[in-house]
Short mmCIF file of C-alpha atoms in Angstrom, two decimals:
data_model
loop_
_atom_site.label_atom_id
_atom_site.label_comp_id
_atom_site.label_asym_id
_atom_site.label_seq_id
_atom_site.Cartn_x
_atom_site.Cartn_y
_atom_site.Cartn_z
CA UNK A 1 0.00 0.00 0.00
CA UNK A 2 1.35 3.32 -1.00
CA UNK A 3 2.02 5.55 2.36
CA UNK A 4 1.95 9.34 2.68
CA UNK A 5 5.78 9.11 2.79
CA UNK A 6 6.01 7.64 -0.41
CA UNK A 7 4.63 10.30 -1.84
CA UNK A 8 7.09 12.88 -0.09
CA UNK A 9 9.90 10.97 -0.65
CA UNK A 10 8.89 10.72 -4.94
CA UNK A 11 11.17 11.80 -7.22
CA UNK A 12 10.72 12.19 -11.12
CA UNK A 13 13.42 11.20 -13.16
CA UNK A 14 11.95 11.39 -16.95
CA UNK A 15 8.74 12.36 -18.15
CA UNK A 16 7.02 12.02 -22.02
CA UNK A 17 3.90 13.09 -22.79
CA UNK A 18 1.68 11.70 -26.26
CA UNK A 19 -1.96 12.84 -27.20
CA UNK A 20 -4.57 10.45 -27.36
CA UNK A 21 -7.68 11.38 -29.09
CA UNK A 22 -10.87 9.28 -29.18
CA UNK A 23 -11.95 6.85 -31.65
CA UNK A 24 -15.21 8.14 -32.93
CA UNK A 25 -16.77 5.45 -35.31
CA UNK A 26 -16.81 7.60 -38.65
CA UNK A 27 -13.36 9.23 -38.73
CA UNK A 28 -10.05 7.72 -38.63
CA UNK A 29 -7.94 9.06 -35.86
CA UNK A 30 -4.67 8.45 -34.25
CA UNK A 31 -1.94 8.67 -31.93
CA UNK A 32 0.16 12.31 -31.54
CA UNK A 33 3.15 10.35 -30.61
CA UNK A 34 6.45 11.96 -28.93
CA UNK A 35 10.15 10.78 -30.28
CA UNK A 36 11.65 12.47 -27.44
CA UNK A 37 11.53 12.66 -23.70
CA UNK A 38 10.40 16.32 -22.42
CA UNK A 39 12.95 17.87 -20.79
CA UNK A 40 11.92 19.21 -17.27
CA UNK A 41 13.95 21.40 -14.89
CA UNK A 42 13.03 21.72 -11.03
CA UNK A 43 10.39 24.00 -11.56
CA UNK A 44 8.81 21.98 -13.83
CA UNK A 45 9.28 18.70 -11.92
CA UNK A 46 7.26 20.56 -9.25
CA UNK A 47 4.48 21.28 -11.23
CA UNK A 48 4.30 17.77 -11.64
CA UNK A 49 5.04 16.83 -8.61
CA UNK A 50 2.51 18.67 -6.75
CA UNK A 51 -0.55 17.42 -9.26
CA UNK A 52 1.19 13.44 -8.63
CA UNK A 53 0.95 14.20 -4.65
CA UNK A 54 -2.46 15.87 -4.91
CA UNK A 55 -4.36 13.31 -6.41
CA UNK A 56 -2.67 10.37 -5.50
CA UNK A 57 -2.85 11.45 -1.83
CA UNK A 58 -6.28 12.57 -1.97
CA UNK A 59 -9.52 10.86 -0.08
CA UNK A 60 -10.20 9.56 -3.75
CA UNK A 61 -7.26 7.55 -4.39
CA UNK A 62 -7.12 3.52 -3.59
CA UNK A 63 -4.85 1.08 -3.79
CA UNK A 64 -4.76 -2.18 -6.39
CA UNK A 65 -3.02 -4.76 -7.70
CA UNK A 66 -2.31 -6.30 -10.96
CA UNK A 67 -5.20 -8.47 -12.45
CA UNK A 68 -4.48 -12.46 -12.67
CA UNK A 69 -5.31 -12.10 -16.49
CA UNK A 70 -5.15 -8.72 -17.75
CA UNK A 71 -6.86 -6.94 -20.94
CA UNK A 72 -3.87 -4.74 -21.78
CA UNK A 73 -0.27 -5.49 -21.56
CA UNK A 74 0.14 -2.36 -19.51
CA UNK A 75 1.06 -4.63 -16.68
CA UNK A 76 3.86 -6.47 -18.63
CA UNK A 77 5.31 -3.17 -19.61
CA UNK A 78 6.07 -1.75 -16.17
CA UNK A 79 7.37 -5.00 -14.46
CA UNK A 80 10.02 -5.12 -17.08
CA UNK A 81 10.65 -1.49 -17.09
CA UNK A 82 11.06 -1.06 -13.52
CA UNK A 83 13.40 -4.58 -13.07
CA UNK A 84 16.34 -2.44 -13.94
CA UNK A 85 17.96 0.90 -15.67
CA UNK A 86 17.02 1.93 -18.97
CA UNK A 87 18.00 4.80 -21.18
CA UNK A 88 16.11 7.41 -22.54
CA UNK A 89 15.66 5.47 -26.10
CA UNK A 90 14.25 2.43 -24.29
CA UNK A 91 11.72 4.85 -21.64
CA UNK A 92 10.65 6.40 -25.19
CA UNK A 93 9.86 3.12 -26.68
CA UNK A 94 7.78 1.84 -23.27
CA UNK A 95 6.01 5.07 -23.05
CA UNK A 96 4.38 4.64 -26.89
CA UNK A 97 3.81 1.40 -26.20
CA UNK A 98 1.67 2.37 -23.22
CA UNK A 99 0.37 5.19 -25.17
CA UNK A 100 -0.90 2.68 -28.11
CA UNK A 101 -2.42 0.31 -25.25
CA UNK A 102 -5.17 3.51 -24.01
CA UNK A 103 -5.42 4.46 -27.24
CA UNK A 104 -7.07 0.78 -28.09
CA UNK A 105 -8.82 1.40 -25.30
CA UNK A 106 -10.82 4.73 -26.29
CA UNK A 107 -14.09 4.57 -28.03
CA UNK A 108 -16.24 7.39 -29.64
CA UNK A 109 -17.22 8.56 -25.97
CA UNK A 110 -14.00 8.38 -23.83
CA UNK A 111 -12.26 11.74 -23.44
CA UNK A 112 -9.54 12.55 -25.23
CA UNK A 113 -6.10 13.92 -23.92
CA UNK A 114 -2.50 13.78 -22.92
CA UNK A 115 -1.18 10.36 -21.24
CA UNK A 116 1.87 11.48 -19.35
CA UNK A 117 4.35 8.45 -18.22
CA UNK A 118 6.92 9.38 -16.13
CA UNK A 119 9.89 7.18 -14.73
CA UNK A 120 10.34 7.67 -10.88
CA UNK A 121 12.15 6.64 -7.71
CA UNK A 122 11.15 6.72 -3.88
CA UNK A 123 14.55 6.19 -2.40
CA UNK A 124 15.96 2.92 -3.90
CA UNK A 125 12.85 1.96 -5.43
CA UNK A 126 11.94 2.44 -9.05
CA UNK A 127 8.83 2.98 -10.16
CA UNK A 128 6.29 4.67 -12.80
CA UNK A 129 3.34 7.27 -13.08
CA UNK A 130 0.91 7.48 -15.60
CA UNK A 131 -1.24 10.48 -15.77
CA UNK A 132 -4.58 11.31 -18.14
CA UNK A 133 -4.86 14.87 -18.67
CA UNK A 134 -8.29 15.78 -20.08
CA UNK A 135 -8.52 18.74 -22.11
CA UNK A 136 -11.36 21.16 -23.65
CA UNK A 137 -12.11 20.93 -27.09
CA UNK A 138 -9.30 24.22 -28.67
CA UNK A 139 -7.02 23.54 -26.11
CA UNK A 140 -3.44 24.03 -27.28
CA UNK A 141 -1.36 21.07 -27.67
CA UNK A 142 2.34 22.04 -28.90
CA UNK A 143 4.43 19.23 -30.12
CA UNK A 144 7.91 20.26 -31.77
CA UNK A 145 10.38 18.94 -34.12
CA UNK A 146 10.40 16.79 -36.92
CA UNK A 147 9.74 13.52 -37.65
CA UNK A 148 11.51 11.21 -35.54
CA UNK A 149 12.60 13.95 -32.85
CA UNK A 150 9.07 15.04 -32.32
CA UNK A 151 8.94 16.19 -28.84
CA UNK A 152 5.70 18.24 -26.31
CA UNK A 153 6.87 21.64 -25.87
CA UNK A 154 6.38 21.52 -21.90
CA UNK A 155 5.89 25.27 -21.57
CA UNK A 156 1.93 25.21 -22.43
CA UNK A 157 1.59 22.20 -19.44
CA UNK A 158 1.53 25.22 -16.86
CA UNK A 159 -1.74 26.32 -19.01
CA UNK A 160 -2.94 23.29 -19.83
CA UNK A 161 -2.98 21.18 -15.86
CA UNK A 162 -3.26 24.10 -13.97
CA UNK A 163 -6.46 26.21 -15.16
CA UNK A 164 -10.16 25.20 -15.67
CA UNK A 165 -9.78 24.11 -19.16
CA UNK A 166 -7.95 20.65 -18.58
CA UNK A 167 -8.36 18.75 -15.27
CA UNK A 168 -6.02 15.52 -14.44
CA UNK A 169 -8.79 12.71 -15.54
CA UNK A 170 -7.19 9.94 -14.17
CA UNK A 171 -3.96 8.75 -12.35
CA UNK A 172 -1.37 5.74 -11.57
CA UNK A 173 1.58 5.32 -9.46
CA UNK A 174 3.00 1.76 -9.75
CA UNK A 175 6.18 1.27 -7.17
CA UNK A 176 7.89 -1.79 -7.20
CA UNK A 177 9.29 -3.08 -3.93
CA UNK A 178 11.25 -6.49 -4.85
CA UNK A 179 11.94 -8.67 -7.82
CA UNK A 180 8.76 -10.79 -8.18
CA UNK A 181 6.13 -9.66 -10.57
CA UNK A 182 3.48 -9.05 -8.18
CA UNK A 183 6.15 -6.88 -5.88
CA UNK A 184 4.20 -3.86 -6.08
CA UNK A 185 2.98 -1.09 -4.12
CA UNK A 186 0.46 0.68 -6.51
CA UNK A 187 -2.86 3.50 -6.40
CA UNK A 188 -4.75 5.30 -8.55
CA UNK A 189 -7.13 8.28 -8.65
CA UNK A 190 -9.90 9.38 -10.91
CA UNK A 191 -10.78 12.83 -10.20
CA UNK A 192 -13.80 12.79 -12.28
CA UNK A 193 -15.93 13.07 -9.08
CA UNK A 194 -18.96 10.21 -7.28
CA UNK A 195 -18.73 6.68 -8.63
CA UNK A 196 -15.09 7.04 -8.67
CA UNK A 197 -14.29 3.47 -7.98
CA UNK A 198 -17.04 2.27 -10.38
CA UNK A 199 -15.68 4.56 -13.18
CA UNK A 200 -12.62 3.12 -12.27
CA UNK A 201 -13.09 -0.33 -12.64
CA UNK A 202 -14.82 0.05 -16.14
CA UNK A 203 -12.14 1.69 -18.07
CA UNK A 204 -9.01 3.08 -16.75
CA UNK A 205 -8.54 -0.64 -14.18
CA UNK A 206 -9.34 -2.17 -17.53
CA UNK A 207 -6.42 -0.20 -19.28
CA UNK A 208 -4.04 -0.64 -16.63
CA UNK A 209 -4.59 -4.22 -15.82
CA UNK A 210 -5.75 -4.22 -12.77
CA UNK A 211 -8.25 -4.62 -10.09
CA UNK A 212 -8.75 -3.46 -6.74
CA UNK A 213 -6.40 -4.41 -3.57
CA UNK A 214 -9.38 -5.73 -1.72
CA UNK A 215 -12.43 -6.63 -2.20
CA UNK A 216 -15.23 -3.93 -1.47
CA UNK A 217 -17.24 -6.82 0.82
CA UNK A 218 -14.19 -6.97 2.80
CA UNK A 219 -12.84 -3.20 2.57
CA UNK A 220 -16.52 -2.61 3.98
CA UNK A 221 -16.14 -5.39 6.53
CA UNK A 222 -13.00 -4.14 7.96
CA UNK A 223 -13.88 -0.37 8.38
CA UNK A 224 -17.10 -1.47 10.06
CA UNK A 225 -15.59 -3.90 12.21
CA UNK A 226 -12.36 -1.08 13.30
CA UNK A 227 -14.73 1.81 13.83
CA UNK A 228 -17.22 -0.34 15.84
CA UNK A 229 -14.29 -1.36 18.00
CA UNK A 230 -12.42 2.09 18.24
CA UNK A 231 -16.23 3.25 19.52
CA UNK A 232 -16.53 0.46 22.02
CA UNK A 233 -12.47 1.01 23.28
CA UNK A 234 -11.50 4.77 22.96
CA UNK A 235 -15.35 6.60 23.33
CA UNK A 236 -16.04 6.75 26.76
CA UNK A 237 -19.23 9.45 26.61
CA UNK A 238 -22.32 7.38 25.87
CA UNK A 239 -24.02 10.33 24.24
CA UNK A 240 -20.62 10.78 21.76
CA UNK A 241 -20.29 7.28 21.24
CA UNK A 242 -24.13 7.02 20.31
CA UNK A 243 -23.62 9.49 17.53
CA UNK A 244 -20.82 7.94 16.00
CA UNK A 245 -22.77 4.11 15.83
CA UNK A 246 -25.59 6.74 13.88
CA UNK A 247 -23.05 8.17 11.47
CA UNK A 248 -21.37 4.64 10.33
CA UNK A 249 -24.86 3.68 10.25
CA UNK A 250 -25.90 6.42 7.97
CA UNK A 251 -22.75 6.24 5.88
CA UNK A 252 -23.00 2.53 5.13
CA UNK A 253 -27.03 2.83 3.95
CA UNK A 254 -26.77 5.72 1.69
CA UNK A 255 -27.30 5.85 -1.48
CA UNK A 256 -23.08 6.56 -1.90
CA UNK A 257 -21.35 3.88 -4.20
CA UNK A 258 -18.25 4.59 -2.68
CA UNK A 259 -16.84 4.78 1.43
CA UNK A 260 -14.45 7.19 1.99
CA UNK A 261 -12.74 7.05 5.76
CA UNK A 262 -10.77 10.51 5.13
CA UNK A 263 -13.60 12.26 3.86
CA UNK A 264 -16.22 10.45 6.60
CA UNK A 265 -13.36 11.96 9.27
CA UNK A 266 -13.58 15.29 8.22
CA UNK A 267 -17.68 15.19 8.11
CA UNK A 268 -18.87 13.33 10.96
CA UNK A 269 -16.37 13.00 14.06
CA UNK A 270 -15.47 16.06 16.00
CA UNK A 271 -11.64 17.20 16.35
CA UNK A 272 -10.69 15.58 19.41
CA UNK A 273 -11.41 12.01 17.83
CA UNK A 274 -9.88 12.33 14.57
CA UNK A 275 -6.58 11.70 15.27
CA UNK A 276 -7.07 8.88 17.49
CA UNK A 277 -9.39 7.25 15.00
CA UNK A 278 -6.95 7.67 11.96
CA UNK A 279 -4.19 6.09 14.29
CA UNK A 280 -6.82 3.16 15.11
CA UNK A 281 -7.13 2.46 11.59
CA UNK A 282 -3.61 2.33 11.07
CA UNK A 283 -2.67 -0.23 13.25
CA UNK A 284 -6.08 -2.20 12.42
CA UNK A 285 -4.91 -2.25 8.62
CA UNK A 286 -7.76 0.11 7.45
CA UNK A 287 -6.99 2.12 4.64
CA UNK A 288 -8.20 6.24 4.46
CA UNK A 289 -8.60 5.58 0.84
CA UNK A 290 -11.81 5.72 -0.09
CA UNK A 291 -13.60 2.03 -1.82
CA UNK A 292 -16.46 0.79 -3.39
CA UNK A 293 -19.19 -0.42 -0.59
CA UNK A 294 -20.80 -3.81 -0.37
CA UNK A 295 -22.76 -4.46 2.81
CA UNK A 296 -23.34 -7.84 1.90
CA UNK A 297 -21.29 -9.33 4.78
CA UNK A 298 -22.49 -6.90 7.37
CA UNK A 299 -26.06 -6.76 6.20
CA UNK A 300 -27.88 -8.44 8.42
CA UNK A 301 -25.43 -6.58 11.64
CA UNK A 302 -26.90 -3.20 9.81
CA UNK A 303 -31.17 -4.38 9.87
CA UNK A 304 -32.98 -3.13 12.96
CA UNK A 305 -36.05 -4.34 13.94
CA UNK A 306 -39.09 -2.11 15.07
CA UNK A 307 -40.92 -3.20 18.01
CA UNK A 308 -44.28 -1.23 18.48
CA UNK A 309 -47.17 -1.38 21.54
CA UNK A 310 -51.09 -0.79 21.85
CA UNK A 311 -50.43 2.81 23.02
CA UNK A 312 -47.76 3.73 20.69
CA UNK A 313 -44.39 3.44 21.84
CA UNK A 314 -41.84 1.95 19.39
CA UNK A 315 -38.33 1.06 20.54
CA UNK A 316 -36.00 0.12 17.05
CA UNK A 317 -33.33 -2.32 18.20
CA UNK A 318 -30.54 -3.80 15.85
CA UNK A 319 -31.08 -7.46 14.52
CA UNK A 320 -28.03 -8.38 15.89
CA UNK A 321 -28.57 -7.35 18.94
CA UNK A 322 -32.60 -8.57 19.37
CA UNK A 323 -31.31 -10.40 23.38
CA UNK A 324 -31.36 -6.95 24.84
CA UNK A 325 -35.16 -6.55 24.46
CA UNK A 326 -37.28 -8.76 25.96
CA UNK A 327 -40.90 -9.15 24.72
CA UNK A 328 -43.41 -10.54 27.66
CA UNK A 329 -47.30 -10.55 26.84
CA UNK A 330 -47.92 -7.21 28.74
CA UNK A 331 -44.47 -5.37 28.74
CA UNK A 332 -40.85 -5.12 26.16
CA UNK A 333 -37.95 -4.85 29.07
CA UNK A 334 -34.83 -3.00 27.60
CA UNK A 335 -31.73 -4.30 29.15
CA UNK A 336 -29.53 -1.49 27.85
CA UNK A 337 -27.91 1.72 29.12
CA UNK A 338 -30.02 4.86 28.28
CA UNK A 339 -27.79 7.57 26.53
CA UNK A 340 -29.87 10.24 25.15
CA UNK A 341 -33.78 11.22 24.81
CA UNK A 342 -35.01 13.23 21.52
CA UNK A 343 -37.75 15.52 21.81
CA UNK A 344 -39.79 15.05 18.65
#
């Protein structure tokens, strides 16, 4: 799992960048491929660097892995390229390779724009980025040079990643961390906004070869399971402690496709727990990246059953939880602790 200090610690050693239209089914389009590498001094690295460390460490990022039997051969591309050095000639090649593989990829409705691959290190490790850049029809795209030393002319990316008129679509960090093929820490982003994870998994997972870490049943299982227990351990007012069992509640039977712990942080728990619960999560191996939900192993711990009398009073008790109420012909005894009363 990429950490927040792989992300400090990133540094970019090449970039390229090639435009990739869509494939709209009555005209013949195709790949604006680079010859060259773009050059890029510390500023520019920056620029990069900042968008890489914004989305990639944002609530919407989550990590994967590579897919058992992948649609592209994205995946077969950066295990080879990041087993050892390569020069600038052989980074060129891998990039329009990779650059060919979205391409296939696009249909008359995908978005076109700029794929950006860049080669990178986090201390020893190697590793590579891929970025989308979606653009506004009229944009400016600038490549220069001639055949065979065509190259993007990196002074209209301030323009073109930093303003309204192109927004980073979608993202890709893949760091490897030993010599098998599966030794990878990897993430991704999609900055397109709600559904992220389904939009994900229909297209740019698809390109990339892969799938999520974990599955959402048991990404959903887990953060249940931690927040229940950080509730029950480390929230000692029954009152506070009643509002956060509301707010999981509430979270886990929206409408929302997607969970995301950062975001649900920042929302629902007051200052003085956040920081304890993001450490809690830590050490229980829960992830602030945000995934897809699936209730389907906590379902039945999520059902409450209403319990109503002759004169009106109702009392709503969890399924799982059914032994603290008992039901006698002429009385319901609650064998609970009382923590707050709502006027209504």
């Amino acid at each position: 799992m990429l950490t927040g200090d792989d992300l400090a610690k990133l540094k970019i050693k090449r970039a390229i960048f090639h435009d990739v239209p869509n494939r709209p089914k009555i005209i013949e389009t195709k790949v604006v491929l680079a010859d060259l590498e773009t050059k890029i001094d510390a500023s520019k690295a920056k620029i990069l660097y900042d968008r890489i460390t914004q989305v990639l460490g944002s609530k919407q990022a989550y990590s994967m892995q590579f897919s058992a039997a992948p649609a592209t051969k994205v995946p077969d591309e950066v295990r080879a390229f990041t087993r050892n050095e390569h020069t600038s000639e052989q980074f060129v090649a891998m990039s329009r390779e990779l650059a060919q593989y979205l391409f296939a990829q696009h249909t008359g409705a995908t978005s076109p724009g700029l794929l950006c691959v860049m080669e990178v290190t986090v201390g020893p490790k190697r590793g590579l980025v891929l970025l989308k850049l979606e653009r506004q029809a009229g944009a400016e795209i600038k490549f220069t040079g001639e055949e065979g030393e065509r190259v993007f002319d990196f002074d209209v990316l301030e323009n073109l990643i930093l303003t309204d008129k192109t927004r980073l679509f979608k993202s890709a960090l893949f760091l490897r961390t030993g010599p098998g093929d599966d030794d990878f820490d990897s993430g991704g982003c999609d900055s397109q906004g709600p559904g992220t994870s389904e939009d994900v998994a229909r297209f740019w997972l698809t390109y990339l070869g892969c799938k999520l870490a974990e599955e959402p049943r048991i990404s959903t299982r887990k953060w249940f399971d931690a927040s229940l227990a950080f509730a029950n351990e480390q929230i000692g007012d029954a009152v506070a402690k009643n509002t956060f069992y509301e707010h999981i509640h509430s979270e886990l039977k929206s409408n929302r496709k997607n969970v995301s712990p950062g975001q649900f942080i920042e929302d629902c728990l007051p200052a003085n727990l956040r920081a304890p619960y993001k450490q809690f999560l830590k050490e229980h191996n829960v992830s602030l990246h945000a995934f897809s939900k699936d209730i389907s192993e906590i379902k039945t711990r999520l059902r409450r059953k209403a319990l109503h009398t002759s004169h009106g009073i109702s009392v709503t008790v969890p399924e799982d939880e059914e032994r603290l109420v008992k039901v006698n012909a002429e009385q319901i005894v609650v064998h609970d602790q009382l923590v707050s009363i709502d006027h209504k």
